[in-house]
mmCIF file of C-alpha atoms in Angstrom:
data_model
loop_
_atom_site.group_PDB
_atom_site.id
_atom_site.type_symbol
_atom_site.label_atom_id
_atom_site.label_comp_id
_atom_site.label_asym_id
_atom_site.label_seq_id
_atom_site.Cartn_x
_atom_site.Cartn_y
_atom_site.Cartn_z
ATOM 1 C CA GLY A 543 0.253 0.037 -0.211
ATOM 2 C CA LEU A 544 2.722 2.086 0.919
ATOM 3 C CA ILE A 545 4.467 1.823 -2.221
ATOM 4 C CA ALA A 546 1.661 2.392 -4.582
ATOM 5 C CA ARG A 547 0.983 5.708 -2.421
ATOM 6 C CA HIS A 548 3.975 6.932 -3.508
ATOM 7 C CA THR A 549 3.993 5.863 -7.295
ATOM 8 C CA GLY A 550 0.813 7.389 -7.889
ATOM 9 C CA ASP A 551 -1.461 4.196 -7.770
ATOM 10 C CA HIS A 552 -4.188 5.010 -5.769
ATOM 11 C CA ARG A 553 -6.752 2.770 -6.661
ATOM 12 C CA GLY A 554 -4.022 -0.221 -5.543
ATOM 13 C CA ALA A 555 -3.252 1.486 -2.508
ATOM 14 C CA LEU A 556 -6.580 1.871 -1.082
ATOM 15 C CA ARG A 557 -6.876 -1.960 -2.348
ATOM 16 C CA HIS A 558 -3.785 -2.941 -0.460
ATOM 17 C CA TYR A 559 -4.559 -0.983 3.169
ATOM 18 C CA LEU A 560 -7.654 -2.385 2.846
ATOM 19 C CA GLU A 561 -6.319 -6.333 2.439
ATOM 20 C CA CYS A 562 -3.894 -5.295 5.067
ATOM 21 C CA GLU A 563 -6.698 -4.008 7.698
ATOM 22 C CA ARG A 564 -8.245 -7.068 6.988
ATOM 23 C CA ARG A 565 -5.210 -9.640 7.827
ATOM 24 C CA ALA A 566 -3.793 -7.648 10.715
ATOM 25 C CA ALA A 567 -7.326 -7.628 12.273
ATOM 26 C CA ALA A 568 -7.785 -11.220 11.789
ATOM 27 C CA PHE A 569 -3.875 -11.903 13.339
ATOM 28 C CA GLY A 570 -4.692 -9.193 16.437
ATOM 29 C CA ASP A 571 -2.085 -6.916 14.930
ATOM 30 C CA GLU A 572 -3.924 -3.623 16.045
ATOM 31 C CA VAL A 573 -0.738 -1.803 15.229
ATOM 32 C CA MET A 574 -0.352 -2.611 11.994
ATOM 33 C CA ARG A 575 -4.231 -2.194 11.460
ATOM 34 C CA ARG A 576 -4.390 1.288 12.590
ATOM 35 C CA SER A 577 -1.461 1.959 10.482
ATOM 36 C CA ALA A 578 -3.022 0.683 7.280
ATOM 37 C CA THR A 579 -6.219 2.865 8.361
ATOM 38 C CA GLN A 580 -4.193 6.100 8.536
ATOM 39 C CA GLY A 581 -2.743 4.827 5.305
ATOM 40 C CA ARG A 582 -6.011 4.548 3.829
ATOM 41 C CA ALA A 583 -7.086 8.064 4.948
ATOM 42 C CA LEU A 584 -3.580 9.685 3.600
ATOM 43 C CA VAL A 585 -4.915 8.453 0.063
ATOM 44 C CA PHE A 586 -8.703 9.559 0.568
ATOM 45 C CA GLN A 587 -6.820 13.212 1.108
ATOM 46 C CA THR A 588 -4.813 12.643 -2.169
ATOM 47 C CA LEU A 589 -8.081 11.831 -3.883
ATOM 48 C CA GLY A 590 -9.750 14.740 -2.727
ATOM 49 C CA ARG A 591 -11.857 12.396 -0.494
ATOM 50 C CA TYR A 592 -11.571 14.883 2.595
ATOM 51 C CA ALA A 593 -14.885 14.263 4.485
ATOM 52 C CA ASP A 594 -13.852 10.104 4.205
ATOM 53 C CA ALA A 595 -10.457 10.993 5.892
ATOM 54 C CA VAL A 596 -12.067 13.045 8.580
ATOM 55 C CA GLU A 597 -14.490 10.174 9.497
ATOM 56 C CA LEU A 598 -11.382 7.697 9.663
ATOM 57 C CA LEU A 599 -9.186 9.794 11.496
ATOM 58 C CA SER A 600 -11.710 11.029 13.934
ATOM 59 C CA ARG A 601 -12.216 7.562 15.085
ATOM 60 C CA MET A 602 -8.831 6.784 15.231
ATOM 61 C CA SER A 603 -8.146 9.946 17.324
ATOM 62 C CA GLU A 604 -10.442 8.933 19.926
ATOM 63 C CA SER A 605 -9.466 5.734 20.662
ATOM 64 C CA ALA A 606 -5.444 6.753 20.602
ATOM 65 C CA THR A 607 -3.663 7.573 23.595
ATOM 66 C CA ALA A 608 0.045 7.264 22.993
ATOM 67 C CA PRO A 609 1.445 10.521 22.238
ATOM 68 C CA CYS A 610 3.632 8.985 19.388
ATOM 69 C CA GLU A 611 0.556 7.686 18.196
ATOM 70 C CA ARG A 612 -1.947 10.511 18.779
ATOM 71 C CA ALA A 613 0.686 13.328 17.461
ATOM 72 C CA PRO A 614 0.358 12.180 13.521
ATOM 73 C CA LEU A 615 -2.973 11.182 14.078
ATOM 74 C CA LEU A 616 -3.895 14.845 15.245
ATOM 75 C CA ASN A 617 -1.931 16.900 12.456
ATOM 76 C CA ASN A 618 -3.262 14.453 9.570
ATOM 77 C CA LEU A 619 -7.007 14.939 11.193
ATOM 78 C CA GLY A 620 -6.236 19.126 11.211
ATOM 79 C CA LEU A 621 -5.055 18.357 7.566
ATOM 80 C CA ALA A 622 -8.261 16.839 6.328
ATOM 81 C CA LEU A 623 -10.155 19.323 8.343
ATOM 82 C CA THR A 624 -8.351 22.093 6.764
ATOM 83 C CA GLN A 625 -9.184 21.064 3.057
ATOM 84 C CA LEU A 626 -12.759 21.072 4.055
ATOM 85 C CA PRO A 627 -14.834 24.337 3.632
ATOM 86 C CA PRO A 628 -15.326 25.755 7.116
ATOM 87 C CA ALA A 629 -18.914 25.339 7.186
ATOM 88 C CA ALA A 630 -18.723 21.884 6.382
ATOM 89 C CA ARG A 631 -16.104 21.206 8.897
ATOM 90 C CA ALA A 632 -17.305 19.078 12.312
ATOM 91 C CA LEU A 633 -14.244 19.931 14.461
ATOM 92 C CA ASP A 634 -12.083 23.129 14.859
ATOM 93 C CA PRO A 635 -8.734 21.842 13.289
ATOM 94 C CA LEU A 636 -6.520 24.863 14.976
ATOM 95 C CA PRO A 637 -6.468 23.176 18.576
ATOM 96 C CA LEU A 638 -5.309 19.550 17.015
ATOM 97 C CA LEU A 639 -2.890 21.284 14.750
ATOM 98 C CA GLU A 640 -1.320 23.238 17.963
ATOM 99 C CA ALA A 641 -1.971 19.771 20.023
ATOM 100 C CA SER A 642 -0.178 17.572 17.514
ATOM 101 C CA ARG A 643 2.685 20.563 17.070
ATOM 102 C CA ALA A 644 2.809 20.453 21.147
ATOM 103 C CA LEU A 645 3.188 16.636 21.537
ATOM 104 C CA TRP A 646 5.939 16.626 18.818
ATOM 105 C CA GLY A 647 8.052 19.091 20.940
ATOM 106 C CA GLY A 648 7.150 17.620 23.894
ATOM 107 C CA ALA A 649 5.840 14.144 24.906
ATOM 108 C CA CYS A 650 6.635 12.838 21.725
ATOM 109 C CA PRO A 651 10.156 14.716 20.903
ATOM 110 C CA SER A 652 10.783 14.833 16.932
ATOM 111 C CA PRO A 653 11.762 18.455 16.172
ATOM 112 C CA ALA A 654 11.883 17.163 12.652
ATOM 113 C CA GLN A 655 8.402 16.599 12.453
ATOM 114 C CA VAL A 656 7.480 19.873 13.814
ATOM 115 C CA ALA A 657 7.225 21.321 10.543
ATOM 116 C CA LEU A 658 4.275 19.402 9.666
ATOM 117 C CA PRO A 659 1.423 20.721 12.012
ATOM 118 C CA SER A 660 3.351 24.292 11.682
ATOM 119 C CA LEU A 661 3.160 23.931 7.705
ATOM 120 C CA ASN A 662 -0.487 23.098 8.671
ATOM 121 C CA LEU A 663 -1.281 26.016 11.071
ATOM 122 C CA ALA A 664 0.483 28.456 8.379
ATOM 123 C CA THR A 665 -2.194 27.439 5.825
ATOM 124 C CA LEU A 666 -5.071 27.655 8.150
ATOM 125 C CA HIS A 667 -3.994 31.219 9.454
ATOM 126 C CA LEU A 668 -3.574 32.151 5.282
ATOM 127 C CA GLU A 669 -7.004 31.188 4.832
ATOM 128 C CA ALA A 670 -8.441 33.006 7.783
ATOM 129 C CA GLN A 671 -6.245 36.099 6.501
ATOM 130 C CA ARG A 672 -4.213 35.957 10.219
ATOM 131 C CA LEU A 673 -0.963 36.984 7.954
ATOM 132 C CA PRO A 674 1.386 37.473 11.269
ATOM 133 C CA GLU A 675 0.214 34.434 12.500
ATOM 134 C CA ALA A 676 1.105 32.211 9.476
ATOM 135 C CA GLU A 677 4.234 34.123 9.068
ATOM 136 C CA ALA A 678 5.323 33.069 12.607
ATOM 137 C CA ALA A 679 3.932 29.286 11.810
ATOM 138 C CA LEU A 680 6.026 29.300 8.379
ATOM 139 C CA GLU A 681 9.124 30.219 10.331
ATOM 140 C CA ARG A 682 8.591 27.530 12.848
ATOM 141 C CA ALA A 683 8.520 25.426 10.263
ATOM 142 C CA ARG A 684 11.649 26.484 8.169
ATOM 143 C CA ALA A 685 13.405 26.411 11.897
ATOM 144 C CA ALA A 686 12.834 22.507 12.003
ATOM 145 C CA PRO A 687 15.887 20.339 11.404
ATOM 146 C CA HIS A 688 16.039 18.098 8.154
ATOM 147 C CA PRO A 689 13.132 18.873 6.209
ATOM 148 C CA SER A 690 11.651 16.495 3.932
ATOM 149 C CA GLN A 691 11.373 17.370 0.047
ATOM 150 C CA ALA A 692 7.528 17.770 0.828
ATOM 151 C CA CYS A 693 8.090 20.038 3.640
ATOM 152 C CA LEU A 694 10.626 22.203 1.812
ATOM 153 C CA GLU A 695 7.704 22.180 -1.438
ATOM 154 C CA TRP A 696 5.258 23.486 1.082
ATOM 155 C CA ALA A 697 6.874 25.678 2.591
ATOM 156 C CA THR A 698 7.949 27.372 -0.337
ATOM 157 C CA PHE A 699 4.516 27.344 -1.574
ATOM 158 C CA LEU A 700 2.899 28.968 1.446
ATOM 159 C CA GLU A 701 5.758 31.472 1.289
ATOM 160 C CA GLY A 702 4.487 32.463 -2.565
ATOM 161 C CA ARG A 703 0.989 32.455 -0.880
ATOM 162 C CA LEU A 704 1.945 34.563 1.567
ATOM 163 C CA ALA A 705 4.046 37.178 -0.571
ATOM 164 C CA LEU A 706 0.583 37.239 -2.861
ATOM 165 C CA ALA A 707 -1.587 38.200 0.560
ATOM 166 C CA THR A 708 0.783 41.019 1.210
ATOM 167 C CA THR A 709 0.774 42.601 -1.937
ATOM 168 C CA ASP A 710 4.378 41.462 -2.733
ATOM 169 C CA PRO A 711 3.665 39.765 -6.537
ATOM 170 C CA ALA A 712 7.719 39.932 -7.537
ATOM 171 C CA ARG A 713 8.657 37.875 -4.304
ATOM 172 C CA ALA A 714 5.275 35.579 -4.830
ATOM 173 C CA LEU A 715 6.677 35.071 -8.171
ATOM 174 C CA GLU A 716 9.799 33.949 -7.409
ATOM 175 C CA ARG A 717 9.023 31.862 -4.678
ATOM 176 C CA PHE A 718 6.644 30.070 -7.206
ATOM 177 C CA ASP A 719 9.137 29.879 -9.886
ATOM 178 C CA HIS A 720 11.597 28.293 -7.160
ATOM 179 C CA LEU A 721 9.102 25.733 -6.152
ATOM 180 C CA ILE A 722 8.340 24.872 -9.687
ATOM 181 C CA ALA A 723 11.972 24.382 -10.805
ATOM 182 C CA ARG A 724 12.404 22.291 -8.014
ATOM 183 C CA VAL A 725 9.303 20.024 -7.548
ATOM 184 C CA GLY A 726 9.939 16.348 -7.391
ATOM 185 C CA SER A 727 7.524 13.979 -8.365
ATOM 186 C CA ASN A 728 4.393 15.907 -6.552
ATOM 187 C CA VAL A 729 2.373 16.875 -9.228
ATOM 188 C CA GLY A 730 -0.434 18.491 -7.505
ATOM 189 C CA MET A 731 2.732 20.586 -5.802
ATOM 190 C CA ARG A 732 3.515 21.597 -9.592
ATOM 191 C CA TRP A 733 -0.030 22.527 -10.364
ATOM 192 C CA ARG A 734 -0.146 24.723 -7.325
ATOM 193 C CA GLY A 735 2.984 26.469 -8.204
ATOM 194 C CA GLU A 736 1.817 27.056 -11.523
ATOM 195 C CA VAL A 737 -1.526 28.608 -10.623
ATOM 196 C CA GLY A 738 0.430 30.855 -7.869
ATOM 197 C CA ARG A 739 2.589 31.794 -10.651
ATOM 198 C CA ALA A 740 -0.569 32.740 -13.248
ATOM 199 C CA ARG A 741 -2.021 34.618 -10.015
ATOM 200 C CA ALA A 742 1.881 36.440 -9.422
ATOM 201 C CA LEU A 743 1.751 37.436 -13.117
ATOM 202 C CA ALA A 744 -1.852 38.749 -13.289
ATOM 203 C CA ALA A 745 -0.815 40.867 -10.397
ATOM 204 C CA LEU A 746 2.047 42.344 -12.260
ATOM 205 C CA ASP A 747 0.074 42.926 -15.120
ATOM 206 C CA ARG A 748 1.837 40.699 -17.296
ATOM 207 C CA SER A 749 -1.311 39.193 -18.755
ATOM 208 C CA ASP A 750 0.041 37.260 -21.615
ATOM 209 C CA GLU A 751 2.266 35.353 -19.156
ATOM 210 C CA ALA A 752 -0.481 35.000 -16.953
ATOM 211 C CA LEU A 753 -2.617 33.259 -19.174
ATOM 212 C CA ALA A 754 0.115 31.215 -20.512
ATOM 213 C CA ALA A 755 0.777 30.056 -16.651
ATOM 214 C CA HIS A 756 -3.002 29.346 -16.290
ATOM 215 C CA ALA A 757 -2.882 26.985 -19.757
ATOM 216 C CA ALA A 758 0.455 25.110 -17.994
ATOM 217 C CA ALA A 759 -1.318 24.534 -14.814
ATOM 218 C CA SER A 760 -4.459 23.143 -17.015
ATOM 219 C CA THR A 761 -2.671 20.550 -18.390
ATOM 220 C CA THR A 762 -0.794 19.789 -15.431
ATOM 221 C CA LEU A 763 -4.083 19.548 -13.562
ATOM 222 C CA GLU A 764 -5.146 16.982 -16.776
ATOM 223 C CA ARG A 765 -2.234 14.840 -16.145
ATOM 224 C CA ALA A 766 -2.832 14.407 -12.852
ATOM 225 C CA LEU A 767 -6.055 13.821 -13.150
ATOM 226 C CA ALA A 768 -5.565 10.732 -15.713
ATOM 227 C CA ARG A 769 -3.258 9.111 -13.045
ATOM 228 C CA ILE A 770 -6.249 8.690 -10.792
#
């Protein structure tokens, strides 16, 4: 399931995770069963099935007590909730993400993992136009040691969004160009970077380039949908 998820085989990942859950339950391996369930929730998020992800993660978080199990669960649940429209959220993601950050900073010490809820908090604050809080969360994420490629990409994308929100389109364009040039296999992140680039170009009154950037983003989105 893990290999299928990371290679873009979402149907295969769901199939393998469900089979893993079934076998783990039969053998009484609760740790493996819960790990597979969380993997399935991550696939749901990739597919845009955020309500399904929230349902799975909410059930798991209710029975999780160990700090090192709760920290990633609360982060993933908070992330899934941020993808839903505010009116559709059964829970407030803010305290969940703050709790996850606190656990990784204390009861389950993992300084590198602090970047994950910090980036999700920055996203949430940006959505609510709480720009100083977004910038502070982004700085905490940048300060985390040994960031993953995915965290670096997300931080760069958020820097571009923050620059647009603070009416600095030139800085936003530089950040989105940086992201597009260095993005790995994450097609969704490439699409976000291209959309951001189009918005920055439009804000700079470079209309023809903005249209071309929107066209590139549409092509990337079509390729991403073809893989689902």
